[in-house]
Short mmCIF file of C-alpha atoms (C1' of nucleotides) and ligand atoms in Angstrom, two decimals:
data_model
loop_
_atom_site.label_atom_id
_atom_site.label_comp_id
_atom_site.label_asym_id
_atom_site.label_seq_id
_atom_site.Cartn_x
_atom_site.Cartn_y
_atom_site.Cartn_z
CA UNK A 250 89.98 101.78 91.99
CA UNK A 251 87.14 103.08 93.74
CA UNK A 252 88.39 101.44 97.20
CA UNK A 253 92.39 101.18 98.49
CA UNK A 254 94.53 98.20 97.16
CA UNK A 255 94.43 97.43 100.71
CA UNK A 256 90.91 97.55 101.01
CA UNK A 257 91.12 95.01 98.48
CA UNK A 258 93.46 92.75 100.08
CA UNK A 259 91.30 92.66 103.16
CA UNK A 260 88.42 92.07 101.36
CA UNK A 261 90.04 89.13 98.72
CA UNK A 262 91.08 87.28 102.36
CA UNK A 263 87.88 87.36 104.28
CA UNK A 264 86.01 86.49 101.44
CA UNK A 265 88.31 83.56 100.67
CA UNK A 266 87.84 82.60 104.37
CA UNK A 267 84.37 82.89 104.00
CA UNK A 268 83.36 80.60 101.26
CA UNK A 269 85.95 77.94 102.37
CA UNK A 270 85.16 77.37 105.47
CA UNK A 271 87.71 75.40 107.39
CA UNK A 272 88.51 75.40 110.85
CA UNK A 273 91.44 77.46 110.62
CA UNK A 274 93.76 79.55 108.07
CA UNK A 275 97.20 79.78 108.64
CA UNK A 276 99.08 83.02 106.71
CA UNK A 277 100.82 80.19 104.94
CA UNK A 278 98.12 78.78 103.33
CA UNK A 279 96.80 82.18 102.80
CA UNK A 280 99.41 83.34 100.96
CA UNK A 281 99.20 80.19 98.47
CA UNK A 282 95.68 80.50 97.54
CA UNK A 283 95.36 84.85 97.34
CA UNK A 284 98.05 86.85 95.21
CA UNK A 285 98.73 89.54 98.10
CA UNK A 286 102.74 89.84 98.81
CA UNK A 287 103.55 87.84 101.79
CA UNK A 288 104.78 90.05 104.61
CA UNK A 289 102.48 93.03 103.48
CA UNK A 290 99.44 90.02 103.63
CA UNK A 291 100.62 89.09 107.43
CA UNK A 292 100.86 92.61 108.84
CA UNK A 293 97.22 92.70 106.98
CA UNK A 294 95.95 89.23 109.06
CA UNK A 295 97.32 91.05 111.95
CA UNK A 296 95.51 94.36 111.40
CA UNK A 297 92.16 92.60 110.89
CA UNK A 298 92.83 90.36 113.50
CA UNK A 299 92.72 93.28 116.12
CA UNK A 300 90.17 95.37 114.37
CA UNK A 301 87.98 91.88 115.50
CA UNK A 302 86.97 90.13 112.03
CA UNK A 303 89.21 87.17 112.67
CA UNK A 304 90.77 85.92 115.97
CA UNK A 305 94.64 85.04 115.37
CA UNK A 306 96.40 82.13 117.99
CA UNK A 307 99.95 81.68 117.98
CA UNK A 308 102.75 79.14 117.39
CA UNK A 309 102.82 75.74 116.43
CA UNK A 310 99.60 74.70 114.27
CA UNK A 311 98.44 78.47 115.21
CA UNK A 312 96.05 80.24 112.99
CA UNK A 313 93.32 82.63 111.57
CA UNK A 314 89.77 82.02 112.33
CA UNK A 315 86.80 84.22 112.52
CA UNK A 316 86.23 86.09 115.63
CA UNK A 317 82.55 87.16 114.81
CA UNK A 318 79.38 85.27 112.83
CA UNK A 319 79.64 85.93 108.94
CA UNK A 320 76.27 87.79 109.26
CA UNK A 321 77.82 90.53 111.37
CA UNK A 322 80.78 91.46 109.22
CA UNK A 323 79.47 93.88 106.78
CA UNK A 324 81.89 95.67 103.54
CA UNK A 325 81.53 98.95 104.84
CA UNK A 326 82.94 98.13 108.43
CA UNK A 327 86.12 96.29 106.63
CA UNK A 328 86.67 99.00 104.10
CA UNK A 329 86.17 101.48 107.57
CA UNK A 330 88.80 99.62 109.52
CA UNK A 331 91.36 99.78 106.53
CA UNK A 332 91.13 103.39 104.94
CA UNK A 333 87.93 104.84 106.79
CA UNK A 334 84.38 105.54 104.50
CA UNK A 335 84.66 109.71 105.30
CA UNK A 336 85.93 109.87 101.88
CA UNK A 337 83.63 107.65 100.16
CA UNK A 338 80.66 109.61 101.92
CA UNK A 339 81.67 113.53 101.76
CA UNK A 340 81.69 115.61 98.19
CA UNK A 341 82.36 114.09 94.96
CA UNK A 342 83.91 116.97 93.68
CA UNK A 343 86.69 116.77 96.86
CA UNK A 344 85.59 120.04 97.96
CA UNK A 345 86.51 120.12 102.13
CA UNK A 346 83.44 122.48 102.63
CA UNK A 347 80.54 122.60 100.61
CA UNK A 348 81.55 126.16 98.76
CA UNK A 349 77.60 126.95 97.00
CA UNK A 350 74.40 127.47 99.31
CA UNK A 351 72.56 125.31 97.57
CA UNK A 352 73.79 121.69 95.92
CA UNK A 353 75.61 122.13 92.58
CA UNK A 354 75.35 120.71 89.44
CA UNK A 355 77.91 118.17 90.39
CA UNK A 356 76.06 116.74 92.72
CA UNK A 357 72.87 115.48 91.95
CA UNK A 358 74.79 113.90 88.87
CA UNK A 359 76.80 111.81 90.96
CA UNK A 360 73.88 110.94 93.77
CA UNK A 361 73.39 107.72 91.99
CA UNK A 362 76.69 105.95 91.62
CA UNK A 363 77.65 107.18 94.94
CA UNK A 364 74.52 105.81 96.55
CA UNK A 365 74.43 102.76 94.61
CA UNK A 366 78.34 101.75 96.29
CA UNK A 367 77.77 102.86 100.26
CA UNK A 368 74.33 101.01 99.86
CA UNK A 369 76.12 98.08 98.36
CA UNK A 370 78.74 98.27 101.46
CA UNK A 371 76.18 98.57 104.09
CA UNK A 372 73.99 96.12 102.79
CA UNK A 373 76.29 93.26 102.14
CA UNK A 374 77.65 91.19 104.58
CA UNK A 375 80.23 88.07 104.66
CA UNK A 376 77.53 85.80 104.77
CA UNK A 377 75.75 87.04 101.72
CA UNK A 378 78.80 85.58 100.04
CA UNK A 379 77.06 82.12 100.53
CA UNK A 380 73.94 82.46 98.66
CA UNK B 174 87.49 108.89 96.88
CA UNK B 175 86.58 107.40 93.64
CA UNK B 176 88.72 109.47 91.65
CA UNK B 177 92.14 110.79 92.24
CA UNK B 178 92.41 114.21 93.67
CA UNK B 179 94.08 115.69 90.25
CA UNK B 180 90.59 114.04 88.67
CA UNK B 181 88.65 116.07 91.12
CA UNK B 182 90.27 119.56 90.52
CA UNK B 183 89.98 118.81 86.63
CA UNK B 184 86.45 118.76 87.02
CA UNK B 185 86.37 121.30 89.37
CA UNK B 186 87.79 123.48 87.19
CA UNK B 187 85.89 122.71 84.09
CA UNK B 188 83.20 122.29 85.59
CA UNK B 189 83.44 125.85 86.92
CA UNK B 190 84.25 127.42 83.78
CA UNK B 191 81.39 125.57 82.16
CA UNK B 192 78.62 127.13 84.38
CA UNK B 193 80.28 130.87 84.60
CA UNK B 194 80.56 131.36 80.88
CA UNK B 195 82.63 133.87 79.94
CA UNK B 196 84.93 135.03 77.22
CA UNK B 197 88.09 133.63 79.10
CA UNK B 198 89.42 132.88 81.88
CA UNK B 199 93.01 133.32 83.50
CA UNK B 200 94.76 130.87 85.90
CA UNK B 201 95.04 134.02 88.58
CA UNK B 202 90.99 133.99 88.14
CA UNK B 203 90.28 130.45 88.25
CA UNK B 204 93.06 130.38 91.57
CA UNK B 205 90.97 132.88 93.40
CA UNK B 206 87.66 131.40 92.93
CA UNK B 207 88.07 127.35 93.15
CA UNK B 208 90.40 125.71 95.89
CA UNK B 209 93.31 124.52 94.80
CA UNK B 210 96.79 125.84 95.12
CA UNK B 211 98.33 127.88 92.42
CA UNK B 212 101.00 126.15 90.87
CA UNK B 213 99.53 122.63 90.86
CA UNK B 214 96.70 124.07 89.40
CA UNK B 215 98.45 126.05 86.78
CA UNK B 216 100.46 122.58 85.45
CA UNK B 217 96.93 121.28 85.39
CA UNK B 218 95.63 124.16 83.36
CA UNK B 219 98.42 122.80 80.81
CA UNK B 220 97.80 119.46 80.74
CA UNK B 221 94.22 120.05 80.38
CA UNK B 222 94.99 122.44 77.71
CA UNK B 223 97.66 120.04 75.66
CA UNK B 224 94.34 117.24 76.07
CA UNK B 225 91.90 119.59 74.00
CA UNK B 226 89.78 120.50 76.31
CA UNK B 227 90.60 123.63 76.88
CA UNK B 228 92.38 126.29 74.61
CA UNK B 229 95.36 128.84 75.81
CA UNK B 230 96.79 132.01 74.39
CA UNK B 231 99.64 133.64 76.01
CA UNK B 232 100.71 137.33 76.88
CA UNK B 233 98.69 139.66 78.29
CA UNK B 234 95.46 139.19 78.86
CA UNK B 235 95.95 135.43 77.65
CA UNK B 236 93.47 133.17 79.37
CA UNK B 237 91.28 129.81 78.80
CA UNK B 238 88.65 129.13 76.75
CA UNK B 239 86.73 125.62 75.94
CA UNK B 240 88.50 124.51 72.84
CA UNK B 241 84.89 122.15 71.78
CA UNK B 242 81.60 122.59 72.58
CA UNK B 243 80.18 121.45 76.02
CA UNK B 244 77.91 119.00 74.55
CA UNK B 245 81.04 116.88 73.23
CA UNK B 246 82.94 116.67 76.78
CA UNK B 247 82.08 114.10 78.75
CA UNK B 248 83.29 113.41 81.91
CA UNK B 249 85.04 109.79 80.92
CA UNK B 250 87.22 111.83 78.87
CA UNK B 251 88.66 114.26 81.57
CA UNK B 252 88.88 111.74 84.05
CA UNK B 253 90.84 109.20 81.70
CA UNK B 254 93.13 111.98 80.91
CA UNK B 255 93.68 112.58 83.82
CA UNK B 256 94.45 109.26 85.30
CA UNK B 257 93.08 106.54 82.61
CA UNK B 258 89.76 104.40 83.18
CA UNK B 259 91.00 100.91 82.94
CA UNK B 260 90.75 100.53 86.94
CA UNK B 261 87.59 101.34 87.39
CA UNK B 262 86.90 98.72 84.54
CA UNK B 263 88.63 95.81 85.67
CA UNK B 264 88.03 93.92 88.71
CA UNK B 265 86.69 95.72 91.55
CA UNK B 266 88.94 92.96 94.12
CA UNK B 267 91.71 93.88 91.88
CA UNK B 268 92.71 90.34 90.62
CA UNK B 269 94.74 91.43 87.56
CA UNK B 270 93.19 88.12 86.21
CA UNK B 271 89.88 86.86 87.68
CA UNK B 272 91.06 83.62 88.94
CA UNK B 273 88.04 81.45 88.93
CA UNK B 274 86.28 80.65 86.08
CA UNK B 275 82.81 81.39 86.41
CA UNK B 276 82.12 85.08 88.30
CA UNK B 277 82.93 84.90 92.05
CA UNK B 278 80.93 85.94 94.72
CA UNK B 279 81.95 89.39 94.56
CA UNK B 280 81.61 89.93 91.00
CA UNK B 281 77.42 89.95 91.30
CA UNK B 282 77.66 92.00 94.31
CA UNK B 283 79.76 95.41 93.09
CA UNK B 284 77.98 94.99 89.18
CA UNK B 285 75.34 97.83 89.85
CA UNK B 286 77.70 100.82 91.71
CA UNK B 287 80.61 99.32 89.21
CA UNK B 288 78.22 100.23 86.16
CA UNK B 289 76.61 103.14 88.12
CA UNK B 290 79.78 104.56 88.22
CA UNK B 291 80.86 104.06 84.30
CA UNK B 292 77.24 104.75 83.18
CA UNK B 293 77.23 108.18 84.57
CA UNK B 294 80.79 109.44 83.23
CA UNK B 295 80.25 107.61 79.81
CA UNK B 296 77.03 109.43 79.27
CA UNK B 297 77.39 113.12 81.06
CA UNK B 298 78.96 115.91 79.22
CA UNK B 299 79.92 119.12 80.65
CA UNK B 300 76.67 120.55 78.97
CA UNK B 301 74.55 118.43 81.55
CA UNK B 302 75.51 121.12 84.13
CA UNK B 303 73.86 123.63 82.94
CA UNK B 304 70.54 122.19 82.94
"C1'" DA C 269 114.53 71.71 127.76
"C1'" DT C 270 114.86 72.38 122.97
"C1'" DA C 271 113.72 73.13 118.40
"C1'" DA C 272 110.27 74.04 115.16
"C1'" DT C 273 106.42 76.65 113.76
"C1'" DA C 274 103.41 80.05 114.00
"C1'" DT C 275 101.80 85.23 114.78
"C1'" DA C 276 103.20 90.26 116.65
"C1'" DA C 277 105.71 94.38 116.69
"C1'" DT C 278 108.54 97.66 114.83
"C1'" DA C 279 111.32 99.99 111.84
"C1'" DC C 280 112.77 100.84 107.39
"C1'" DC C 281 112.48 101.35 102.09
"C1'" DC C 282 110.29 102.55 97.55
"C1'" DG C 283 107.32 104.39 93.90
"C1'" DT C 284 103.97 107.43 92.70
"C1'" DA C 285 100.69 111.21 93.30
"C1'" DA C 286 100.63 115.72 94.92
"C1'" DG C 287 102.77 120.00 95.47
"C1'" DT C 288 106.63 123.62 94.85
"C1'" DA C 289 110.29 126.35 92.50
"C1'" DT C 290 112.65 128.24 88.71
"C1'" DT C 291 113.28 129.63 84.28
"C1'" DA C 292 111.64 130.16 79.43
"C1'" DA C 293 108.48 131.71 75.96
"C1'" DT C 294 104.78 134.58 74.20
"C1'" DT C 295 101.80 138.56 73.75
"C1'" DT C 296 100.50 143.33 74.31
"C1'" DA C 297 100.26 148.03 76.44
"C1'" DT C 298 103.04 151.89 76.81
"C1'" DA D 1 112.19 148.96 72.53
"C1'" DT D 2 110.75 147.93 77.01
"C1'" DA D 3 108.18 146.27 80.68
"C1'" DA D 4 104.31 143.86 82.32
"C1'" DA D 5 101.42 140.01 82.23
"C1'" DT D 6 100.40 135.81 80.98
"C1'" DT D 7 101.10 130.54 79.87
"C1'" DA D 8 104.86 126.55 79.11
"C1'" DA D 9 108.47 123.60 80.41
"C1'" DT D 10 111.23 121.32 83.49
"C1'" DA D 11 113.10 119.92 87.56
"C1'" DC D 12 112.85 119.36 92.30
"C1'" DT D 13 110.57 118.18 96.94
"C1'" DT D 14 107.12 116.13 99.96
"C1'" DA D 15 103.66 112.87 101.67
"C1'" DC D 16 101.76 108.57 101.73
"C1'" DG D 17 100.28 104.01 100.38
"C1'" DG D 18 102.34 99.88 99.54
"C1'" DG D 19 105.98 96.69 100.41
"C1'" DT D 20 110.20 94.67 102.88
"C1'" DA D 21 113.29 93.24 106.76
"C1'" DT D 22 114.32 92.11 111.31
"C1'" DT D 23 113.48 90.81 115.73
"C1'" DA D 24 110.30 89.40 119.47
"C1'" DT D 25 106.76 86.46 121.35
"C1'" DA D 26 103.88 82.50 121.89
"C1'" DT D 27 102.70 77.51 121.33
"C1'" DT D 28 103.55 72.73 120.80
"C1'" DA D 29 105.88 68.37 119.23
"C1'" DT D 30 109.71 65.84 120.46
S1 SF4 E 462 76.84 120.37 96.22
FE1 SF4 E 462 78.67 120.23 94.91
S2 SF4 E 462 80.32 121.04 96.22
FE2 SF4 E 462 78.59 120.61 97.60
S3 SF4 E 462 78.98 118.50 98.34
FE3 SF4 E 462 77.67 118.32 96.51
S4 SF4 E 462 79.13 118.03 94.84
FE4 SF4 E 462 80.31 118.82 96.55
S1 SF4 E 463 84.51 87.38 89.04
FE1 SF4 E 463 85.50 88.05 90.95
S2 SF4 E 463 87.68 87.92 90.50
FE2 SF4 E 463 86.63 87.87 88.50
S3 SF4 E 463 86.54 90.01 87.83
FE3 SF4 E 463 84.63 89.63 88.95
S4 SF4 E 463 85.09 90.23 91.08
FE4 SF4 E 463 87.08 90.03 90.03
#
DNA sequence: ATAATATAATACCCGTAAGTATTAATTTAT
DNA sequence: ATAAATTAATACTTACGGGTATTATATTAT
């Protein structure tokens, strides 16, 4: 729950890419190995194709491969191109503007957790998948 | 983004209440002072109040008080009455059922902001604000 | 050339969270 | 008693994320 169930789609596909690592994916195949509704999974594969994580070519024996080195791909960017990380990095508490001069009580209670997931996001890339 | 929006004006309202202790407050009060619009906020008052958290009276110069000591409110509670906790316990790729036997790749990677999260609502109560 | 197989684009539908509106019930000041 | 002030209940509307359907476009085997 903390990210989209898009954000999870994305994220179950490029990891599946990533750890098996064959020469191409077609949606097909996708969609037999990841439980992600068909049609919603290929406007997905197109999405990510142009926000440049994998490179898509058409027709006959077409595919999905990856457009950029596993090392280069980290969560947060995915997660960014899917439902954006504003909300992930502004108050806890959902206020628009800050509404106390000084931090509230809210917030230093949540500092941790909220660290703990953008650090995780920004940290970890595809490749780190491998280890 | 972690929690829903309703999650966030719970806590925004009990949260406000908690710190500004006085004998009662009135959903006209509470509207003018925290940011969220009347009517939504007064169903919320409601639900809040049919949870336990809270206590109403009616009439004139009816209002809200806690209905249990700070100390015994902790923030799990609100935010699974609000909108339960079981998604933020399951799987963080949302696999209804993990599909691989041993942990996958992911699993290691989201453990510590997964249990940051869950550690700090399981073990704050509203009573932690006012330190 | 044609048919088969793939992705791309676009428009539509649906369920749920968020928000609004209306009316009822309760209490108290006068 | 009456009116004012408050919460309660219920139903309706809106916005959006998630999902579906249809048609177009590209590639290749034959
Ligand atoms: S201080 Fe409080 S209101 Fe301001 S951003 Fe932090 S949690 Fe939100
Ligand atoms: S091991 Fe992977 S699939 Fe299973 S619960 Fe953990 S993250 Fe989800």
């Amino acid at each position: 729950m903390f990210i989209s169930k898009t954000s999870e789609y994305a994220l179950r596909i490029l990891t599946y890419m990533a750890l098996n690592n064959e020469t191409q994916f077609s949606a097909q195949s996708l969609y037999a190995e990841l439980d992600i509704p068909k049609r919603y999974l290929m406007r997905l594969l197109t999405d990510l194709s142009k926000s440049g994580f994998i490179k898509a070519t058409r027709g006959r024996n077409g595919g999905y491969v990856f457009a950029r080195p596993l090392e280069t791909i980290y969560f947060s960017e995915i997660i960014d191109s899917v439902e954006g990380l504003l909300p992930f990095e502004g108050c806890v508490l959902g206020n628009a503007v800050c509404p106390v001069d000084k931090p509230c009580a809210m917030h230093q209670i949540w500092e941790k957790p909220k660290q703990a997931f953008l650090e995780t996001i920004k940290t970890t890339t595809l490749a780190d998948l491998l280890l």
